[in-house]
mmCIF file of C-alpha atoms and ligand atoms in Angstrom:
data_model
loop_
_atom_site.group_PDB
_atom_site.id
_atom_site.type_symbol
_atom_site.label_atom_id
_atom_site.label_comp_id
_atom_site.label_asym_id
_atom_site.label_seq_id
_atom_site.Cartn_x
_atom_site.Cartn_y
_atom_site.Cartn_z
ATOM 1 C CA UNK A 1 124.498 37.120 -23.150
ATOM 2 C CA UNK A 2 123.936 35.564 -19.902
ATOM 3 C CA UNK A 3 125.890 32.144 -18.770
ATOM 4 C CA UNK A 4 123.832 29.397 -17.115
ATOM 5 C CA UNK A 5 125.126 26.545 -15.524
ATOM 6 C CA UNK A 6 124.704 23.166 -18.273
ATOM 7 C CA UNK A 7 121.165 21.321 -18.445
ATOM 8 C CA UNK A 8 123.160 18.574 -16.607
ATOM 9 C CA UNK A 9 124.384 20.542 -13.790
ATOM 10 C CA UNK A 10 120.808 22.277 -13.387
ATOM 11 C CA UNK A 11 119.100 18.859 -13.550
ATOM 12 C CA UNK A 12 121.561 17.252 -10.919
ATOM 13 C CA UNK A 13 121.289 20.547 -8.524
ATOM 14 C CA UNK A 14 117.365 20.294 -7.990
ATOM 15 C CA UNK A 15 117.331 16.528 -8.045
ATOM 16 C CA UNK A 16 119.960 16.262 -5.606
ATOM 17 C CA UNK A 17 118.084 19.243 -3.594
ATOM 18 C CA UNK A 18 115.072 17.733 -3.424
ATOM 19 C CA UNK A 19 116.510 14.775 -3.045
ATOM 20 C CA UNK A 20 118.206 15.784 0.300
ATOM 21 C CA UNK A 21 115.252 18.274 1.719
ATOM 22 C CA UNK A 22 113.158 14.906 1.523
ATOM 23 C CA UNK A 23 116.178 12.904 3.270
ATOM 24 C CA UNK A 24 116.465 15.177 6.147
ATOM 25 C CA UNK A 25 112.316 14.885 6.524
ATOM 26 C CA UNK A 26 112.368 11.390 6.468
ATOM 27 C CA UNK A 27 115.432 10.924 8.637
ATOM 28 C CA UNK A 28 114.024 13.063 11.360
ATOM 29 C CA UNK A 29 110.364 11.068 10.940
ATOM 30 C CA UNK A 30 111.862 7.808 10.968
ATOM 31 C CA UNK A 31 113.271 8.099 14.156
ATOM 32 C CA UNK A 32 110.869 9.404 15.999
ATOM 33 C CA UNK A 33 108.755 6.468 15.408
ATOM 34 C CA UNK A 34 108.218 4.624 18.496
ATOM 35 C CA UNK A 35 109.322 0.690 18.146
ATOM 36 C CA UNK A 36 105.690 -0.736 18.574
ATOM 37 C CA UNK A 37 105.389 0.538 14.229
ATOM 38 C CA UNK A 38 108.824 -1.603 13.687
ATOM 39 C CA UNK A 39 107.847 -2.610 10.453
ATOM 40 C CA UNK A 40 107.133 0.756 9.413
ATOM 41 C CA UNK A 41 110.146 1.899 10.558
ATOM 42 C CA UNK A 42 112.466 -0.637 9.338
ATOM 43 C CA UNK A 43 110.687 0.260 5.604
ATOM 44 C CA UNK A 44 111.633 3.651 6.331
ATOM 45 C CA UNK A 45 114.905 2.887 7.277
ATOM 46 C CA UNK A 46 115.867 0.833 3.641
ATOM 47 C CA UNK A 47 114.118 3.413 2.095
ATOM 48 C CA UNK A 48 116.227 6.196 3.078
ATOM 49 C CA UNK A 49 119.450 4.393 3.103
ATOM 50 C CA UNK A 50 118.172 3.534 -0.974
ATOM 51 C CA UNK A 51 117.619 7.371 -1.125
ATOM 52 C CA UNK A 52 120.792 8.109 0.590
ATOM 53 C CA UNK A 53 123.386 5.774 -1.264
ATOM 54 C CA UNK A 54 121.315 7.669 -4.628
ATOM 55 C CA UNK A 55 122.222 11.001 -3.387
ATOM 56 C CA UNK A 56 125.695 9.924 -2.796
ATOM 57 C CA UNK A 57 125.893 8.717 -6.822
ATOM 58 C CA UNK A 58 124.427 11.981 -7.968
ATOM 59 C CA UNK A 59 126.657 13.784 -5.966
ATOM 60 C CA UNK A 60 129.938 12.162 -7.165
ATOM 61 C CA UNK A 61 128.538 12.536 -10.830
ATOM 62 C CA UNK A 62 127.948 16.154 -10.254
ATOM 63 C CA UNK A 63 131.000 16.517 -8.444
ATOM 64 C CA UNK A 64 133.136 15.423 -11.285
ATOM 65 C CA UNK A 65 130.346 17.311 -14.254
ATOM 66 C CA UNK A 66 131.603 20.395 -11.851
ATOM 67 C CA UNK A 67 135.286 19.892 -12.036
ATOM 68 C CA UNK A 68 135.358 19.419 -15.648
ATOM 69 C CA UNK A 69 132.488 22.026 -16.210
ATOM 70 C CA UNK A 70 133.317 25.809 -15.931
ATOM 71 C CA UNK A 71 130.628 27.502 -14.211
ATOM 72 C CA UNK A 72 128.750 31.037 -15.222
ATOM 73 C CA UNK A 73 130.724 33.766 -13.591
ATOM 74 C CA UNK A 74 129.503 35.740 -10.651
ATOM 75 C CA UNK A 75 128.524 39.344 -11.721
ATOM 76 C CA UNK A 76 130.941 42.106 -11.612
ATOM 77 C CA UNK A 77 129.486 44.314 -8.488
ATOM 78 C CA UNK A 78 130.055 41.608 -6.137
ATOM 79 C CA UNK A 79 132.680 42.376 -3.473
ATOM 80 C CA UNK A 80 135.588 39.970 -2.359
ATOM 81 C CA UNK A 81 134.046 38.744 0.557
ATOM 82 C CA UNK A 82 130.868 37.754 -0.847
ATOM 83 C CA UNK A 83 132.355 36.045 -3.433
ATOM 84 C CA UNK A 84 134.488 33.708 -1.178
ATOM 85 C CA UNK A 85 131.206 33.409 1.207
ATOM 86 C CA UNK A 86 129.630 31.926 -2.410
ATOM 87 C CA UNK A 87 132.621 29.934 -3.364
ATOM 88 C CA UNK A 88 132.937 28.258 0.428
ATOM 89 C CA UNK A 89 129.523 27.842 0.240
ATOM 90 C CA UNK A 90 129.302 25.821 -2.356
ATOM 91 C CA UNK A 91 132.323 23.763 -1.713
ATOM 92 C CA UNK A 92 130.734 23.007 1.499
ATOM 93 C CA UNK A 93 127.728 22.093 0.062
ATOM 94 C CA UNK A 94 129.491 19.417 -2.168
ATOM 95 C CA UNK A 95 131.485 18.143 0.761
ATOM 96 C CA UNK A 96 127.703 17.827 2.901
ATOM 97 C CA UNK A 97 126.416 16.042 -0.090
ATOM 98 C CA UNK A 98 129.286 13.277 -0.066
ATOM 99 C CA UNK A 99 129.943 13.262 3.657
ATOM 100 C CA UNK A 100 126.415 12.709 4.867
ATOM 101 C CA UNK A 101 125.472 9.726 2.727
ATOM 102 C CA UNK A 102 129.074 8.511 3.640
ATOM 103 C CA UNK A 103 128.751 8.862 7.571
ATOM 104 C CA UNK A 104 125.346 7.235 7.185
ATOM 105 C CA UNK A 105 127.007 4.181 5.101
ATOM 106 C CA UNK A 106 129.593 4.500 7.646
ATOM 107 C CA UNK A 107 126.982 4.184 11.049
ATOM 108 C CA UNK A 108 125.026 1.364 9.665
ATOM 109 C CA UNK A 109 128.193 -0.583 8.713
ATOM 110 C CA UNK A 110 129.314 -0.171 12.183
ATOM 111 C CA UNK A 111 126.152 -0.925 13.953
ATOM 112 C CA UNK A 112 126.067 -4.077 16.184
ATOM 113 C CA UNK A 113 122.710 -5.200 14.797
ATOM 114 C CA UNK A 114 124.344 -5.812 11.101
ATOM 115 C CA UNK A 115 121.420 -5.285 9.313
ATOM 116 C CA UNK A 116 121.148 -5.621 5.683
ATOM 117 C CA UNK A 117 121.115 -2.694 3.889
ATOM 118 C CA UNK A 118 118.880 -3.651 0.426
ATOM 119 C CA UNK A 119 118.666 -0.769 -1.775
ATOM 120 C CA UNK A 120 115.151 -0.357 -3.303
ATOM 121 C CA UNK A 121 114.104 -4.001 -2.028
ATOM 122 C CA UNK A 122 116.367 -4.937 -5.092
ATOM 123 C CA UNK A 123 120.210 -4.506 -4.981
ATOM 124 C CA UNK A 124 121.886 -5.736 -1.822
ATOM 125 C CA UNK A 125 124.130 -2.732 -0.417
ATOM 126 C CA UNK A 126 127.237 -3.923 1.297
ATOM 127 C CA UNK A 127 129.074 -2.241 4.735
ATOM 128 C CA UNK A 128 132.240 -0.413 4.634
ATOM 129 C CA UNK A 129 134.786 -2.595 5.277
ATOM 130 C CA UNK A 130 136.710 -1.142 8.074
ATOM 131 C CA UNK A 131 133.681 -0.130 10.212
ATOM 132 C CA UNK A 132 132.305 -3.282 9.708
ATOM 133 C CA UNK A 133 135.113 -4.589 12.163
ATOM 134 C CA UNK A 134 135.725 -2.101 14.215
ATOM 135 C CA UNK A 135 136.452 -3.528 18.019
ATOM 136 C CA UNK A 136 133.719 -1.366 20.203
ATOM 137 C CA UNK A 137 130.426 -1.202 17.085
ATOM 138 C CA UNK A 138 128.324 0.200 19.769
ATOM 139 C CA UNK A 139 130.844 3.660 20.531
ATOM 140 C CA UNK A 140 131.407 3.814 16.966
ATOM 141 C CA UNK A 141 127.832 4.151 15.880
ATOM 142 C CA UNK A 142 126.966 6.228 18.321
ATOM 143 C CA UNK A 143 129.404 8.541 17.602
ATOM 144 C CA UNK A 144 128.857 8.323 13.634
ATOM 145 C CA UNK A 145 125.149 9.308 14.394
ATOM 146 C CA UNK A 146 125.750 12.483 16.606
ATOM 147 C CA UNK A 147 128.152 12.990 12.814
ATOM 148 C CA UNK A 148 125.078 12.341 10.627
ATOM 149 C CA UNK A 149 122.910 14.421 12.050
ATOM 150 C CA UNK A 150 125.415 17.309 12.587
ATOM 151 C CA UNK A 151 126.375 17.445 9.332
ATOM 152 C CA UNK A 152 122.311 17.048 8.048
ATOM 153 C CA UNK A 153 121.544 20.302 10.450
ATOM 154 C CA UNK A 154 124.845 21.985 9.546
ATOM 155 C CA UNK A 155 123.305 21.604 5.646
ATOM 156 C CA UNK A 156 120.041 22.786 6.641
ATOM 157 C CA UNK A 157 121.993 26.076 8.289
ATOM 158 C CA UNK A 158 124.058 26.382 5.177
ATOM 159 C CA UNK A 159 120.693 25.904 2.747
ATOM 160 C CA UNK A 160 119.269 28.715 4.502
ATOM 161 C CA UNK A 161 121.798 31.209 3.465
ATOM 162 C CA UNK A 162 121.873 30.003 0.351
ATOM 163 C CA UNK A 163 118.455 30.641 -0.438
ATOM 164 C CA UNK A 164 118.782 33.817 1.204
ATOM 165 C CA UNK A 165 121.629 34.457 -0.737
ATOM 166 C CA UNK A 166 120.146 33.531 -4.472
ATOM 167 C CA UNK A 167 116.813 35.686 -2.863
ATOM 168 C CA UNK A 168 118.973 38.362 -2.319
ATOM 169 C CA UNK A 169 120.373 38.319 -5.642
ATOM 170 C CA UNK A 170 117.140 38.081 -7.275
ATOM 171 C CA UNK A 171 115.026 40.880 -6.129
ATOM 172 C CA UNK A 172 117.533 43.395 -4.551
ATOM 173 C CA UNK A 173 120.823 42.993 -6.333
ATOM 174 C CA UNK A 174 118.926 42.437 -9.591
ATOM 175 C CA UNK A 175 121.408 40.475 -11.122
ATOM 176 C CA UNK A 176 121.472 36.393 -12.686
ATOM 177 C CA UNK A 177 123.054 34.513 -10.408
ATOM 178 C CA UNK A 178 119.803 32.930 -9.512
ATOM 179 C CA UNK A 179 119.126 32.836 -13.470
ATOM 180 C CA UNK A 180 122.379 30.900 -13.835
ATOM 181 C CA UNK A 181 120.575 28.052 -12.161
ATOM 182 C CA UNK A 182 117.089 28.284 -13.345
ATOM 183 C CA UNK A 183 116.289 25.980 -16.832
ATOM 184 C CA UNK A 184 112.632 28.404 -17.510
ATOM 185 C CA UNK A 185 113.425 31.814 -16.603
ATOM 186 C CA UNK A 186 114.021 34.738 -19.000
ATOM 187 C CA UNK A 187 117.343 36.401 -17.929
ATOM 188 C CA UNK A 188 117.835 40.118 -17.388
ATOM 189 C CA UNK A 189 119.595 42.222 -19.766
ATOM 190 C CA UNK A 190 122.180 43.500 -17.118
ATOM 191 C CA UNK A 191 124.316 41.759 -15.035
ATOM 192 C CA UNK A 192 123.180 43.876 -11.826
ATOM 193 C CA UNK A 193 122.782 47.021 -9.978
ATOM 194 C CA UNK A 194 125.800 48.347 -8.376
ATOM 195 C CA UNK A 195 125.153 48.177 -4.448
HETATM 196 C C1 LIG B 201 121.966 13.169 1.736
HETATM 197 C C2 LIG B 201 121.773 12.063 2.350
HETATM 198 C C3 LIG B 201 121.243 11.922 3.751
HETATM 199 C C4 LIG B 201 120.625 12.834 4.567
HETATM 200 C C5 LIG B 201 120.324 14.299 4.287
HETATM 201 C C6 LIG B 201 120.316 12.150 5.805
HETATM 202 C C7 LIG B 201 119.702 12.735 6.892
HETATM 203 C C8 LIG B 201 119.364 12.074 8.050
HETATM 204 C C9 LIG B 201 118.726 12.668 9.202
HETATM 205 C C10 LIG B 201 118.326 14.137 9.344
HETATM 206 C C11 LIG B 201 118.543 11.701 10.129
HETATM 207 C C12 LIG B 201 117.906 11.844 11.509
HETATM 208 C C13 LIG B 201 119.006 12.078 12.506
HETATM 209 C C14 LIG B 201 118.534 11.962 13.922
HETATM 210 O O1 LIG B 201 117.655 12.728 14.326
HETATM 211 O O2 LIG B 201 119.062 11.077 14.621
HETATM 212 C C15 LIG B 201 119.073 10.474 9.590
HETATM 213 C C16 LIG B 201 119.082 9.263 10.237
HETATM 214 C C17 LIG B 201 119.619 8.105 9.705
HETATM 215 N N1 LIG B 201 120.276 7.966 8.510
HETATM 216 FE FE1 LIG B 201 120.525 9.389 7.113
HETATM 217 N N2 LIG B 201 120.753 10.844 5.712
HETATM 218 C C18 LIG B 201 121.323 10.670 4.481
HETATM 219 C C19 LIG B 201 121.894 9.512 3.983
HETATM 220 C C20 LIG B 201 121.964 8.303 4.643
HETATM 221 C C21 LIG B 201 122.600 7.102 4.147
HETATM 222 C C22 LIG B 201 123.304 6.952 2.789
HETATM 223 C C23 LIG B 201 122.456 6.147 5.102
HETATM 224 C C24 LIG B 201 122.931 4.715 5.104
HETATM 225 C C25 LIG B 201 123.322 4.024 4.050
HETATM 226 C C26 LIG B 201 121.727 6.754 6.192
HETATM 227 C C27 LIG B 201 121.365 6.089 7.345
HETATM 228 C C28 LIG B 201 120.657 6.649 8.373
HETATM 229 C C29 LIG B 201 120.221 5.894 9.546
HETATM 230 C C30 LIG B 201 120.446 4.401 9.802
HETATM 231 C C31 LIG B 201 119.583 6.816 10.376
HETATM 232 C C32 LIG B 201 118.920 6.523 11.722
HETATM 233 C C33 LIG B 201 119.871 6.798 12.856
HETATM 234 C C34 LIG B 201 119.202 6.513 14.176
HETATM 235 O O3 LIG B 201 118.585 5.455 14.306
HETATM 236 O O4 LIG B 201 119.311 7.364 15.064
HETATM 237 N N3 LIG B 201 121.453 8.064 5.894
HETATM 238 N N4 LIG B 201 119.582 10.733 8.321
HETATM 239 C C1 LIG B 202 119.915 21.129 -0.253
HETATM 240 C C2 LIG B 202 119.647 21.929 -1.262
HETATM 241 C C3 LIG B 202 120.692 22.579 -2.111
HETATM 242 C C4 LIG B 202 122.000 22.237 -2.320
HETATM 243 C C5 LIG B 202 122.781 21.078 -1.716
HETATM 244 C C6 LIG B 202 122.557 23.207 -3.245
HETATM 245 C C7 LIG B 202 123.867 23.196 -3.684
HETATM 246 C C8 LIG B 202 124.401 24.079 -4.579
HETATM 247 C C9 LIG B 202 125.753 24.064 -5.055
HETATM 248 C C10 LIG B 202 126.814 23.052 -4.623
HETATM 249 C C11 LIG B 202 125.893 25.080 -5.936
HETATM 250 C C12 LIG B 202 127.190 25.471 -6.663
HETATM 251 C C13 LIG B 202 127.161 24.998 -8.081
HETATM 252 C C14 LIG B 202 128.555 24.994 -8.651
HETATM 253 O O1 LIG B 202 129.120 26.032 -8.969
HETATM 254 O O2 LIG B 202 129.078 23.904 -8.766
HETATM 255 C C15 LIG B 202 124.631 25.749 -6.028
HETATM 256 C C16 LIG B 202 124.360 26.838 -6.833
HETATM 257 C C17 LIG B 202 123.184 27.523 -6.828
HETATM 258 N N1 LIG B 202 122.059 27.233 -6.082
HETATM 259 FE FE1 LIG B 202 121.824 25.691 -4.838
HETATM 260 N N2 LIG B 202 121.591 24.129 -3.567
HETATM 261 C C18 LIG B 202 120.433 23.777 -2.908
HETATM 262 C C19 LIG B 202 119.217 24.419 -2.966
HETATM 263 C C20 LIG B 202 118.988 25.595 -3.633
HETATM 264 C C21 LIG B 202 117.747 26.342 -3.622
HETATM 265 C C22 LIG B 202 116.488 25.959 -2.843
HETATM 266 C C23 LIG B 202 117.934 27.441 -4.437
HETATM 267 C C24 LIG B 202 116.964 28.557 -4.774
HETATM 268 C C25 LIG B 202 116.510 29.431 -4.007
HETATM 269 C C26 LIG B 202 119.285 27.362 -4.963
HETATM 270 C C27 LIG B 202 119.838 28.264 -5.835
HETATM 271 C C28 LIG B 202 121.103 28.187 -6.360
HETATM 272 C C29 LIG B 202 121.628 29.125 -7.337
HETATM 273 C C30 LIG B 202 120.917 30.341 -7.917
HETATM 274 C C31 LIG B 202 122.934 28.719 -7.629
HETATM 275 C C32 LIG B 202 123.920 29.373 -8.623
HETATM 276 C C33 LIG B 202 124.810 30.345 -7.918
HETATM 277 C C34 LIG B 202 125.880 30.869 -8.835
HETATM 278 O O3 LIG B 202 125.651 31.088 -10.022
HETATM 279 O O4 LIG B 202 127.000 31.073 -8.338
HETATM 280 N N3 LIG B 202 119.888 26.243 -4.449
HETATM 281 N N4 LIG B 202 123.734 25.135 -5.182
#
Protein backbone atom coordinates (compact mmCIF):
# COMPACT_ATOMS: atom_id res chain seq x y z
CA UNK A 1 0.00 0.00 0.00
CA UNK A 2 1.37 3.28 -0.82
CA UNK A 3 1.29 6.39 1.84
CA UNK A 4 0.22 9.81 0.54
CA UNK A 5 0.49 12.84 2.28
CA UNK A 6 -3.47 13.84 3.86
CA UNK A 7 -6.07 15.62 1.40
CA UNK A 8 -5.26 18.64 3.67
CA UNK A 9 -1.63 18.68 3.30
CA UNK A 10 -1.97 18.03 -0.63
CA UNK A 11 -4.59 20.81 -0.89
CA UNK A 12 -2.40 23.36 1.18
CA UNK A 13 0.95 22.30 -0.89
CA UNK A 14 -0.47 23.32 -4.45
CA UNK A 15 -2.46 26.23 -3.12
CA UNK A 16 0.34 27.60 -1.34
CA UNK A 17 2.56 26.74 -4.62
CA UNK A 18 0.62 28.41 -6.82
CA UNK A 19 0.00 30.76 -4.58
CA UNK A 20 3.73 31.81 -4.33
CA UNK A 21 4.79 31.12 -8.24
CA UNK A 22 2.01 33.89 -8.86
CA UNK A 23 3.58 36.14 -5.91
CA UNK A 24 7.01 36.09 -7.25
CA UNK A 25 5.35 37.08 -10.95
CA UNK A 26 3.54 39.76 -9.64
CA UNK A 27 6.22 41.07 -7.32
CA UNK A 28 8.74 41.25 -10.08
CA UNK A 29 5.83 43.01 -12.52
CA UNK A 30 4.82 45.38 -10.03
CA UNK A 31 7.94 46.93 -9.73
CA UNK A 32 8.94 47.35 -12.84
CA UNK A 33 6.09 49.54 -13.52
CA UNK A 34 7.20 52.94 -14.18
CA UNK A 35 5.39 55.65 -11.69
CA UNK A 36 3.41 57.48 -14.54
CA UNK A 37 0.72 53.87 -14.10
CA UNK A 38 0.69 54.77 -10.11
CA UNK A 39 -2.65 53.69 -9.75
CA UNK A 40 -2.00 50.52 -11.31
CA UNK A 41 0.74 49.95 -9.34
CA UNK A 42 -0.48 50.89 -6.03
CA UNK A 43 -3.55 48.12 -6.93
CA UNK A 44 -0.86 45.80 -7.49
CA UNK A 45 0.85 46.56 -4.55
CA UNK A 46 -2.49 45.81 -1.97
CA UNK A 47 -3.06 43.08 -4.04
CA UNK A 48 0.01 41.24 -3.42
CA UNK A 49 0.48 42.26 0.10
CA UNK A 50 -3.53 40.59 0.37
CA UNK A 51 -1.91 37.57 -1.46
CA UNK A 52 1.11 37.65 0.65
CA UNK A 53 -0.36 38.00 4.30
CA UNK A 54 -2.77 34.72 2.68
CA UNK A 55 0.26 32.77 1.97
CA UNK A 56 1.63 33.54 5.30
CA UNK A 57 -1.89 31.98 6.99
CA UNK A 58 -1.69 28.92 4.83
CA UNK A 59 1.68 28.46 5.63
CA UNK A 60 1.37 28.57 9.47
CA UNK A 61 -1.76 26.21 9.08
CA UNK A 62 0.27 23.82 7.10
CA UNK A 63 3.11 24.26 9.21
CA UNK A 64 1.36 23.10 12.28
CA UNK A 65 -1.07 20.16 9.91
CA UNK A 66 2.84 19.07 9.28
CA UNK A 67 4.02 18.88 12.80
CA UNK A 68 1.13 17.03 14.01
CA UNK A 69 0.82 15.01 10.67
CA UNK A 70 3.33 12.13 9.98
CA UNK A 71 4.32 12.21 6.51
CA UNK A 72 4.58 9.07 3.84
CA UNK A 73 8.04 7.69 4.18
CA UNK A 74 10.72 8.11 1.59
CA UNK A 75 11.36 4.77 -0.28
CA UNK A 76 13.90 2.38 0.86
CA UNK A 77 16.72 2.76 -2.07
CA UNK A 78 17.32 6.24 -1.23
CA UNK A 79 20.82 6.94 0.12
CA UNK A 80 21.66 9.13 3.28
CA UNK A 81 22.53 12.07 1.56
CA UNK A 82 19.62 12.38 -0.55
CA UNK A 83 17.46 11.94 2.09
CA UNK A 84 18.85 14.87 4.22
CA UNK A 85 19.05 16.99 0.75
CA UNK A 86 14.93 16.12 0.85
CA UNK A 87 14.48 16.71 4.49
CA UNK A 88 16.57 20.30 4.35
CA UNK A 89 14.75 20.95 1.50
CA UNK A 90 11.69 20.96 2.72
CA UNK A 91 12.40 22.57 5.98
CA UNK A 92 13.71 25.33 3.97
CA UNK A 93 10.89 25.54 1.99
CA UNK A 94 8.61 26.04 5.13
CA UNK A 95 10.99 28.58 6.58
CA UNK A 96 10.79 30.62 2.73
CA UNK A 97 7.10 30.33 3.03
CA UNK A 98 6.93 32.14 6.57
CA UNK A 99 9.97 34.35 6.16
CA UNK A 100 9.06 35.97 2.88
CA UNK A 101 5.53 37.11 3.68
CA UNK A 102 7.14 38.16 7.09
CA UNK A 103 10.10 40.34 5.61
CA UNK A 104 7.51 41.80 3.25
CA UNK A 105 5.11 42.69 6.39
CA UNK A 106 8.27 43.68 7.90
CA UNK A 107 9.51 46.34 4.76
CA UNK A 108 6.19 47.94 4.40
CA UNK A 109 5.85 48.47 8.18
CA UNK A 110 9.11 50.13 8.10
CA UNK A 111 8.68 52.21 5.06
CA UNK A 112 8.68 56.05 5.51
CA UNK A 113 5.63 56.50 3.29
CA UNK A 114 3.27 54.50 5.97
CA UNK A 115 0.96 53.36 3.65
CA UNK A 116 -2.02 51.43 4.50
CA UNK A 117 -1.86 48.05 3.91
CA UNK A 118 -5.89 46.96 3.19
CA UNK A 119 -6.13 43.39 2.56
CA UNK A 120 -8.56 42.57 -0.31
CA UNK A 121 -9.94 46.33 -0.29
CA UNK A 122 -11.72 44.89 2.89
CA UNK A 123 -9.77 44.14 6.14
CA UNK A 124 -7.33 46.82 7.23
CA UNK A 125 -3.78 45.06 7.78
CA UNK A 126 -1.79 46.65 10.52
CA UNK A 127 2.42 47.21 10.64
CA UNK A 128 4.64 45.32 12.84
CA UNK A 129 5.09 47.10 15.72
CA UNK A 130 8.74 47.44 16.17
CA UNK A 131 9.55 48.34 12.52
CA UNK A 132 6.96 50.66 12.55
CA UNK A 133 9.32 52.83 14.87
CA UNK A 134 12.39 52.08 13.97
CA UNK A 135 14.79 55.43 14.11
CA UNK A 136 16.35 55.43 10.30
CA UNK A 137 12.70 53.81 8.14
CA UNK A 138 14.51 54.62 5.03
CA UNK A 139 17.94 52.08 5.84
CA UNK A 140 15.61 49.70 7.26
CA UNK A 141 13.44 49.22 4.23
CA UNK A 142 15.95 49.21 2.06
CA UNK A 143 17.66 46.66 3.60
CA UNK A 144 14.36 44.46 4.26
CA UNK A 145 13.84 44.63 0.39
CA UNK A 146 17.37 43.44 -0.80
CA UNK A 147 15.85 40.41 2.18
CA UNK A 148 12.57 39.96 0.26
CA UNK A 149 13.77 39.49 -2.81
CA UNK A 150 16.73 37.25 -1.74
CA UNK A 151 14.79 35.03 -0.06
CA UNK A 152 11.89 35.06 -3.20
CA UNK A 153 15.02 34.10 -5.70
CA UNK A 154 16.63 31.81 -3.11
CA UNK A 155 12.88 29.91 -3.29
CA UNK A 156 12.82 30.01 -6.90
CA UNK A 157 16.58 28.21 -6.78
CA UNK A 158 15.31 25.80 -4.20
CA UNK A 159 11.82 25.11 -6.38
CA UNK A 160 13.95 24.18 -9.13
CA UNK A 161 15.55 21.28 -7.49
CA UNK A 162 12.65 20.30 -6.15
CA UNK A 163 10.93 19.75 -9.22
CA UNK A 164 13.92 18.24 -10.50
CA UNK A 165 14.03 16.19 -7.66
CA UNK A 166 10.15 14.81 -7.65
CA UNK A 167 11.02 14.54 -11.83
CA UNK A 168 13.72 12.51 -11.01
CA UNK A 169 11.84 10.33 -8.84
CA UNK A 170 9.11 9.92 -11.21
CA UNK A 171 10.49 8.71 -14.41
CA UNK A 172 14.04 7.40 -13.49
CA UNK A 173 13.92 6.20 -9.93
CA UNK A 174 10.40 4.88 -10.54
CA UNK A 175 9.32 5.15 -7.21
CA UNK A 176 6.09 7.37 -5.27
CA UNK A 177 7.49 10.03 -3.80
CA UNK A 178 5.95 12.23 -6.38
CA UNK A 179 2.67 9.96 -5.88
CA UNK A 180 2.80 10.83 -2.18
CA UNK A 181 1.81 14.31 -3.23
CA UNK A 182 -0.45 13.84 -6.11
CA UNK A 183 -4.57 13.60 -5.06
CA UNK A 184 -5.40 11.76 -9.02
CA UNK A 185 -2.63 9.55 -9.77
CA UNK A 186 -2.65 5.73 -9.64
CA UNK A 187 0.43 4.67 -7.55
CA UNK A 188 2.95 2.04 -8.58
CA UNK A 189 3.03 -1.28 -7.12
CA UNK A 190 6.76 -0.98 -5.98
CA UNK A 191 8.33 1.39 -4.01
CA UNK A 192 11.31 1.85 -6.65
CA UNK A 193 14.13 0.58 -8.63
CA UNK A 194 17.30 0.15 -6.84
CA UNK A 195 19.85 2.77 -8.42
C1 LIG B 1 5.06 34.26 -0.42
C2 LIG B 1 4.87 35.52 -0.36
C3 LIG B 1 5.61 36.56 -1.16
C4 LIG B 1 6.42 36.43 -2.26
C5 LIG B 1 6.83 35.15 -2.98
C6 LIG B 1 6.85 37.76 -2.63
C7 LIG B 1 7.69 38.05 -3.68
C8 LIG B 1 8.07 39.31 -4.06
C9 LIG B 1 8.95 39.64 -5.15
C10 LIG B 1 9.64 38.63 -6.07
C11 LIG B 1 9.07 40.98 -5.22
C12 LIG B 1 9.89 41.80 -6.21
C13 LIG B 1 11.22 42.09 -5.58
C14 LIG B 1 12.01 43.11 -6.34
O1 LIG B 1 12.33 42.87 -7.51
O2 LIG B 1 12.30 44.16 -5.74
C15 LIG B 1 8.26 41.54 -4.16
C16 LIG B 1 8.12 42.88 -3.89
C17 LIG B 1 7.37 43.39 -2.86
N1 LIG B 1 6.69 42.68 -1.90
FE1 LIG B 1 6.49 40.69 -1.81
N2 LIG B 1 6.30 38.66 -1.74
C18 LIG B 1 5.54 37.97 -0.84
C19 LIG B 1 4.82 38.50 0.22
C20 LIG B 1 4.72 39.83 0.53
C21 LIG B 1 4.01 40.39 1.67
C22 LIG B 1 3.22 39.58 2.72
C23 LIG B 1 4.16 41.73 1.62
C24 LIG B 1 3.63 42.79 2.56
C25 LIG B 1 2.66 42.63 3.44
C26 LIG B 1 4.97 42.02 0.46
C27 LIG B 1 5.33 43.29 0.06
C28 LIG B 1 6.07 43.58 -1.05
C29 LIG B 1 6.37 44.94 -1.49
C30 LIG B 1 5.89 46.23 -0.82
C31 LIG B 1 7.19 44.81 -2.61
C32 LIG B 1 7.75 45.95 -3.46
C33 LIG B 1 9.14 46.31 -3.02
C34 LIG B 1 9.69 47.43 -3.87
O3 LIG B 1 8.97 48.41 -4.08
O4 LIG B 1 10.83 47.29 -4.31
N3 LIG B 1 5.30 40.85 -0.17
N4 LIG B 1 7.67 40.50 -3.46
C1 LIG C 1 6.80 27.09 -4.56
C2 LIG C 1 6.35 25.88 -4.81
C3 LIG C 1 6.50 24.72 -3.88
C4 LIG C 1 6.73 24.70 -2.53
C5 LIG C 1 6.92 25.87 -1.59
C6 LIG C 1 6.78 23.30 -2.13
C7 LIG C 1 7.02 22.88 -0.84
C8 LIG C 1 7.03 21.57 -0.44
C9 LIG C 1 7.25 21.12 0.90
C10 LIG C 1 7.51 22.04 2.10
C11 LIG C 1 7.18 19.77 0.90
C12 LIG C 1 7.40 18.85 2.12
C13 LIG C 1 6.09 18.36 2.65
C14 LIG C 1 6.27 17.83 4.05
O1 LIG C 1 6.81 16.76 4.27
O2 LIG C 1 5.85 18.55 4.94
C15 LIG C 1 6.92 19.35 -0.44
C16 LIG C 1 6.76 18.04 -0.85
C17 LIG C 1 6.61 17.66 -2.15
N1 LIG C 1 6.53 18.49 -3.25
FE1 LIG C 1 6.56 20.48 -3.25
N2 LIG C 1 6.60 22.51 -3.24
C18 LIG C 1 6.41 23.33 -4.33
C19 LIG C 1 6.18 22.95 -5.63
C20 LIG C 1 6.19 21.65 -6.07
C21 LIG C 1 6.05 21.24 -7.45
C22 LIG C 1 5.89 22.17 -8.65
C23 LIG C 1 6.09 19.86 -7.46
C24 LIG C 1 6.00 18.90 -8.63
C25 LIG C 1 6.82 18.75 -9.56
C26 LIG C 1 6.24 19.42 -6.08
C27 LIG C 1 6.29 18.12 -5.67
C28 LIG C 1 6.41 17.69 -4.37
C29 LIG C 1 6.39 16.30 -3.98
C30 LIG C 1 6.28 15.08 -4.89
C31 LIG C 1 6.53 16.27 -2.58
C32 LIG C 1 6.55 15.02 -1.67
C33 LIG C 1 7.95 14.59 -1.41
C34 LIG C 1 8.00 13.48 -0.39
O3 LIG C 1 7.14 12.61 -0.36
O4 LIG C 1 8.96 13.48 0.40
N3 LIG C 1 6.30 20.53 -5.28
N4 LIG C 1 6.84 20.46 -1.25
Amino acid sequence: MTERYSTIAILLHWLIALLIVGMVGMGLYMTGLPDERMSEKFELYQLHKSFGVTVLFLSLVRLIWRLTHKPPSLPGHMPDWERFAAKATHWAFYGLMIGIPLSGWAMVSASPWNLPTVLFGAIDWPHLPYFSTVADKKAVEGMLKEVHELLAFGMLFLLVLHVAAALKHHFINRDNVLCHMLPVVKPREESGKKQ
